[in-house]
């Protein structure tokens, strides 16, 4: 499995078709697949997100351009999952990989560099997933969160916790 295109700088590999990257999400859990696809779709720098079921992978048109990122949810049956990932790498030819797994000890195959592939636990926070996607695709960091309003601006009656009113 090769996700590297070592002769080309990362921004040129990822953003070669205009200014936005293309991502593919494969996961056997429909709600998780939808959530990750939505998260990626809202990130600046990612133009098209394509959720794909593992069973539909073999029927995919091989002439479609290679995605910049493959987010692959590893199924509970690891042998089947590695076979699906191998098939996905042959059919899609992705440039980067984010491997999501229930097994927090799961490691990437030897030879995959952190510049091209990463692994996360399925329970990772949205901020962690977004951080790793940004790092893989060499996208700018997220805008900082807006600061909380000052405590003096909130009336004194609303500063107490809710259970204090009961």
PDB file of N, CA and C in Angstrom, residues 13-60:
ATOM      1  N   UNK A  13       0.432  17.923  -4.231  1.00  0.00           N
ATOM      2  CA  UNK A  13      -0.226  16.630  -4.345  1.00  0.00           C
ATOM      3  C   UNK A  13      -1.691  16.750  -3.962  1.00  0.00           C
ATOM      4  N   UNK A  14      -1.950  17.410  -2.853  1.00  0.00           N
ATOM      5  CA  UNK A  14      -3.285  17.462  -2.295  1.00  0.00           C
ATOM      6  C   UNK A  14      -4.192  18.385  -3.085  1.00  0.00           C
ATOM      7  N   UNK A  15      -3.677  19.521  -3.484  1.00  0.00           N
ATOM      8  CA  UNK A  15      -4.513  20.532  -4.103  1.00  0.00           C
ATOM      9  C   UNK A  15      -4.255  20.660  -5.595  1.00  0.00           C
ATOM     10  N   UNK A  16      -3.934  19.544  -6.249  1.00  0.00           N
ATOM     11  CA  UNK A  16      -3.584  19.630  -7.661  1.00  0.00           C
ATOM     12  C   UNK A  16      -4.776  19.953  -8.552  1.00  0.00           C
ATOM     13  N   UNK A  17      -5.981  19.683  -8.141  1.00  0.00           N
ATOM     14  CA  UNK A  17      -7.168  19.934  -8.960  1.00  0.00           C
ATOM     15  C   UNK A  17      -7.880  21.178  -8.456  1.00  0.00           C
ATOM     16  N   UNK A  18      -7.247  22.317  -8.527  1.00  0.00           N
ATOM     17  CA  UNK A  18      -7.866  23.544  -8.055  1.00  0.00           C
ATOM     18  C   UNK A  18      -7.397  23.855  -6.654  1.00  0.00           C
ATOM     19  N   UNK A  19      -8.239  24.532  -5.926  1.00  0.00           N
ATOM     20  CA  UNK A  19      -7.848  25.005  -4.610  1.00  0.00           C
ATOM     21  C   UNK A  19      -8.366  24.139  -3.475  1.00  0.00           C
ATOM     22  N   UNK A  20      -9.146  23.106  -3.758  1.00  0.00           N
ATOM     23  CA  UNK A  20      -9.729  22.324  -2.684  1.00  0.00           C
ATOM     24  C   UNK A  20      -9.486  20.836  -2.892  1.00  0.00           C
ATOM     25  N   UNK A  21      -9.327  20.125  -1.769  1.00  0.00           N
ATOM     26  CA  UNK A  21      -9.029  18.701  -1.786  1.00  0.00           C
ATOM     27  C   UNK A  21     -10.313  17.870  -1.873  1.00  0.00           C
ATOM     28  N   UNK A  22     -10.163  16.643  -2.323  1.00  0.00           N
ATOM     29  CA  UNK A  22     -11.250  15.674  -2.420  1.00  0.00           C
ATOM     30  C   UNK A  22     -10.981  14.593  -1.383  1.00  0.00           C
ATOM     31  N   UNK A  23     -12.007  14.235  -0.593  1.00  0.00           N
ATOM     32  CA  UNK A  23     -11.860  13.216   0.436  1.00  0.00           C
ATOM     33  C   UNK A  23     -12.897  12.122   0.243  1.00  0.00           C
ATOM     34  N   UNK A  24     -12.521  10.893   0.603  1.00  0.00           N
ATOM     35  CA  UNK A  24     -13.428   9.748   0.570  1.00  0.00           C
ATOM     36  C   UNK A  24     -13.489   9.173   1.973  1.00  0.00           C
ATOM     37  N   UNK A  25     -14.703   8.873   2.440  1.00  0.00           N
ATOM     38  CA  UNK A  25     -14.915   8.299   3.770  1.00  0.00           C
ATOM     39  C   UNK A  25     -15.528   6.920   3.598  1.00  0.00           C
ATOM     40  N   UNK A  26     -14.853   5.904   4.157  1.00  0.00           N
ATOM     41  CA  UNK A  26     -15.365   4.531   4.133  1.00  0.00           C
ATOM     42  C   UNK A  26     -15.478   4.067   5.578  1.00  0.00           C
ATOM     43  N   UNK A  27     -16.670   3.683   5.981  1.00  0.00           N
ATOM     44  CA  UNK A  27     -16.894   3.168   7.331  1.00  0.00           C
ATOM     45  C   UNK A  27     -18.127   2.288   7.293  1.00  0.00           C
ATOM     46  N   UNK A  28     -18.124   1.198   8.070  1.00  0.00           N
ATOM     47  CA  UNK A  28     -19.275   0.305   8.064  1.00  0.00           C
ATOM     48  C   UNK A  28     -20.399   0.795   8.970  1.00  0.00           C
ATOM     49  N   UNK A  29     -20.164   1.874   9.740  1.00  0.00           N
ATOM     50  CA  UNK A  29     -21.204   2.474  10.575  1.00  0.00           C
ATOM     51  C   UNK A  29     -21.762   3.696   9.852  1.00  0.00           C
ATOM     52  N   UNK A  30     -22.996   3.631   9.359  1.00  0.00           N
ATOM     53  CA  UNK A  30     -23.532   4.736   8.560  1.00  0.00           C
ATOM     54  C   UNK A  30     -23.542   6.084   9.281  1.00  0.00           C
ATOM     55  N   UNK A  31     -23.880   6.104  10.559  1.00  0.00           N
ATOM     56  CA  UNK A  31     -23.928   7.380  11.284  1.00  0.00           C
ATOM     57  C   UNK A  31     -22.535   7.980  11.435  1.00  0.00           C
ATOM     58  N   UNK A  32     -21.539   7.150  11.710  1.00  0.00           N
ATOM     59  CA  UNK A  32     -20.169   7.654  11.837  1.00  0.00           C
ATOM     60  C   UNK A  32     -19.668   8.156  10.485  1.00  0.00           C
ATOM     61  N   UNK A  33     -19.956   7.402   9.435  1.00  0.00           N
ATOM     62  CA  UNK A  33     -19.568   7.796   8.081  1.00  0.00           C
ATOM     63  C   UNK A  33     -20.190   9.151   7.726  1.00  0.00           C
ATOM     64  N   UNK A  34     -21.465   9.322   8.047  1.00  0.00           N
ATOM     65  CA  UNK A  34     -22.153  10.579   7.770  1.00  0.00           C
ATOM     66  C   UNK A  34     -21.545  11.724   8.596  1.00  0.00           C
ATOM     67  N   UNK A  35     -21.258  11.472   9.863  1.00  0.00           N
ATOM     68  CA  UNK A  35     -20.691  12.510  10.725  1.00  0.00           C
ATOM     69  C   UNK A  35     -19.322  12.969  10.267  1.00  0.00           C
ATOM     70  N   UNK A  36     -18.465  12.029   9.911  1.00  0.00           N
ATOM     71  CA  UNK A  36     -17.124  12.387   9.428  1.00  0.00           C
ATOM     72  C   UNK A  36     -17.228  13.120   8.091  1.00  0.00           C
ATOM     73  N   UNK A  37     -18.119  12.659   7.228  1.00  0.00           N
ATOM     74  CA  UNK A  37     -18.303  13.330   5.940  1.00  0.00           C
ATOM     75  C   UNK A  37     -18.777  14.767   6.147  1.00  0.00           C
ATOM     76  N   UNK A  38     -19.657  14.957   7.091  1.00  0.00           N
ATOM     77  CA  UNK A  38     -20.149  16.317   7.376  1.00  0.00           C
ATOM     78  C   UNK A  38     -19.049  17.191   7.967  1.00  0.00           C
ATOM     79  N   UNK A  39     -18.266  16.643   8.888  1.00  0.00           N
ATOM     80  CA  UNK A  39     -17.154  17.396   9.481  1.00  0.00           C
ATOM     81  C   UNK A  39     -16.176  17.828   8.393  1.00  0.00           C
ATOM     82  N   UNK A  40     -15.808  16.905   7.517  1.00  0.00           N
ATOM     83  CA  UNK A  40     -14.872  17.232   6.445  1.00  0.00           C
ATOM     84  C   UNK A  40     -15.471  18.235   5.470  1.00  0.00           C
ATOM     85  N   UNK A  41     -16.760  18.107   5.177  1.00  0.00           N
ATOM     86  CA  UNK A  41     -17.416  19.004   4.247  1.00  0.00           C
ATOM     87  C   UNK A  41     -17.461  20.444   4.723  1.00  0.00           C
ATOM     88  N   UNK A  42     -17.402  20.650   6.034  1.00  0.00           N
ATOM     89  CA  UNK A  42     -17.434  21.992   6.600  1.00  0.00           C
ATOM     90  C   UNK A  42     -16.046  22.601   6.771  1.00  0.00           C
ATOM     91  N   UNK A  43     -15.010  21.818   6.529  1.00  0.00           N
ATOM     92  CA  UNK A  43     -13.646  22.335   6.699  1.00  0.00           C
ATOM     93  C   UNK A  43     -13.218  23.108   5.456  1.00  0.00           C
ATOM     94  N   UNK A  44     -12.689  24.326   5.638  1.00  0.00           N
ATOM     95  CA  UNK A  44     -12.158  25.049   4.483  1.00  0.00           C
ATOM     96  C   UNK A  44     -10.955  24.306   3.909  1.00  0.00           C
ATOM     97  N   UNK A  45     -10.874  24.227   2.609  1.00  0.00           N
ATOM     98  CA  UNK A  45      -9.779  23.522   1.952  1.00  0.00           C
ATOM     99  C   UNK A  45     -10.176  22.159   1.434  1.00  0.00           C
ATOM    100  N   UNK A  46     -11.333  21.661   1.874  1.00  0.00           N
ATOM    101  CA  UNK A  46     -11.839  20.384   1.379  1.00  0.00           C
ATOM    102  C   UNK A  46     -13.080  20.689   0.561  1.00  0.00           C
ATOM    103  N   UNK A  47     -12.997  20.384  -0.717  1.00  0.00           N
ATOM    104  CA  UNK A  47     -14.085  20.730  -1.619  1.00  0.00           C
ATOM    105  C   UNK A  47     -15.170  19.686  -1.683  1.00  0.00           C
ATOM    106  N   UNK A  48     -14.803  18.453  -1.956  1.00  0.00           N
ATOM    107  CA  UNK A  48     -15.789  17.391  -2.150  1.00  0.00           C
ATOM    108  C   UNK A  48     -15.497  16.249  -1.196  1.00  0.00           C
ATOM    109  N   UNK A  49     -16.537  15.776  -0.522  1.00  0.00           N
ATOM    110  CA  UNK A  49     -16.422  14.630   0.373  1.00  0.00           C
ATOM    111  C   UNK A  49     -17.375  13.568  -0.140  1.00  0.00           C
ATOM    112  N   UNK A  50     -16.852  12.379  -0.331  1.00  0.00           N
ATOM    113  CA  UNK A  50     -17.625  11.288  -0.910  1.00  0.00           C
ATOM    114  C   UNK A  50     -17.712  10.129   0.083  1.00  0.00           C
ATOM    115  N   UNK A  51     -18.884   9.932   0.722  1.00  0.00           N
ATOM    116  CA  UNK A  51     -19.035   8.751   1.572  1.00  0.00           C
ATOM    117  C   UNK A  51     -19.268   7.520   0.699  1.00  0.00           C
ATOM    118  N   UNK A  52     -18.517   6.458   0.967  1.00  0.00           N
ATOM    119  CA  UNK A  52     -18.593   5.242   0.148  1.00  0.00           C
ATOM    120  C   UNK A  52     -18.750   4.044   1.082  1.00  0.00           C
ATOM    121  N   UNK A  53     -19.654   3.151   0.740  1.00  0.00           N
ATOM    122  CA  UNK A  53     -19.783   1.904   1.487  1.00  0.00           C
ATOM    123  C   UNK A  53     -18.731   0.933   0.981  1.00  0.00           C
ATOM    124  N   UNK A  54     -18.195   0.119   1.875  1.00  0.00           N
ATOM    125  CA  UNK A  54     -17.126  -0.816   1.497  1.00  0.00           C
ATOM    126  C   UNK A  54     -17.576  -1.772   0.400  1.00  0.00           C
ATOM    127  N   UNK A  55     -18.854  -2.167   0.416  1.00  0.00           N
ATOM    128  CA  UNK A  55     -19.356  -3.098  -0.591  1.00  0.00           C
ATOM    129  C   UNK A  55     -19.412  -2.455  -1.984  1.00  0.00           C
ATOM    130  N   UNK A  56     -19.575  -1.144  -2.037  1.00  0.00           N
ATOM    131  CA  UNK A  56     -19.691  -0.448  -3.323  1.00  0.00           C
ATOM    132  C   UNK A  56     -18.330  -0.074  -3.891  1.00  0.00           C
ATOM    133  N   UNK A  57     -17.274  -0.356  -3.182  1.00  0.00           N
ATOM    134  CA  UNK A  57     -15.937   0.045  -3.590  1.00  0.00           C
ATOM    135  C   UNK A  57     -15.494  -0.640  -4.880  1.00  0.00           C
ATOM    136  N   UNK A  58     -15.792  -1.913  -5.017  1.00  0.00           N
ATOM    137  CA  UNK A  58     -15.359  -2.660  -6.203  1.00  0.00           C
ATOM    138  C   UNK A  58     -16.037  -2.157  -7.476  1.00  0.00           C
ATOM    139  N   UNK A  59     -17.224  -1.570  -7.346  1.00  0.00           N
ATOM    140  CA  UNK A  59     -17.956  -1.084  -8.519  1.00  0.00           C
ATOM    141  C   UNK A  59     -17.588   0.355  -8.881  1.00  0.00           C
ATOM    142  N   UNK A  60     -16.693   0.970  -8.162  1.00  0.00           N
ATOM    143  CA  UNK A  60     -16.318   2.374  -8.402  1.00  0.00           C
ATOM    144  C   UNK A  60     -15.555   2.494  -9.728  1.00  0.00           C
TER     145      UNK A  60
END
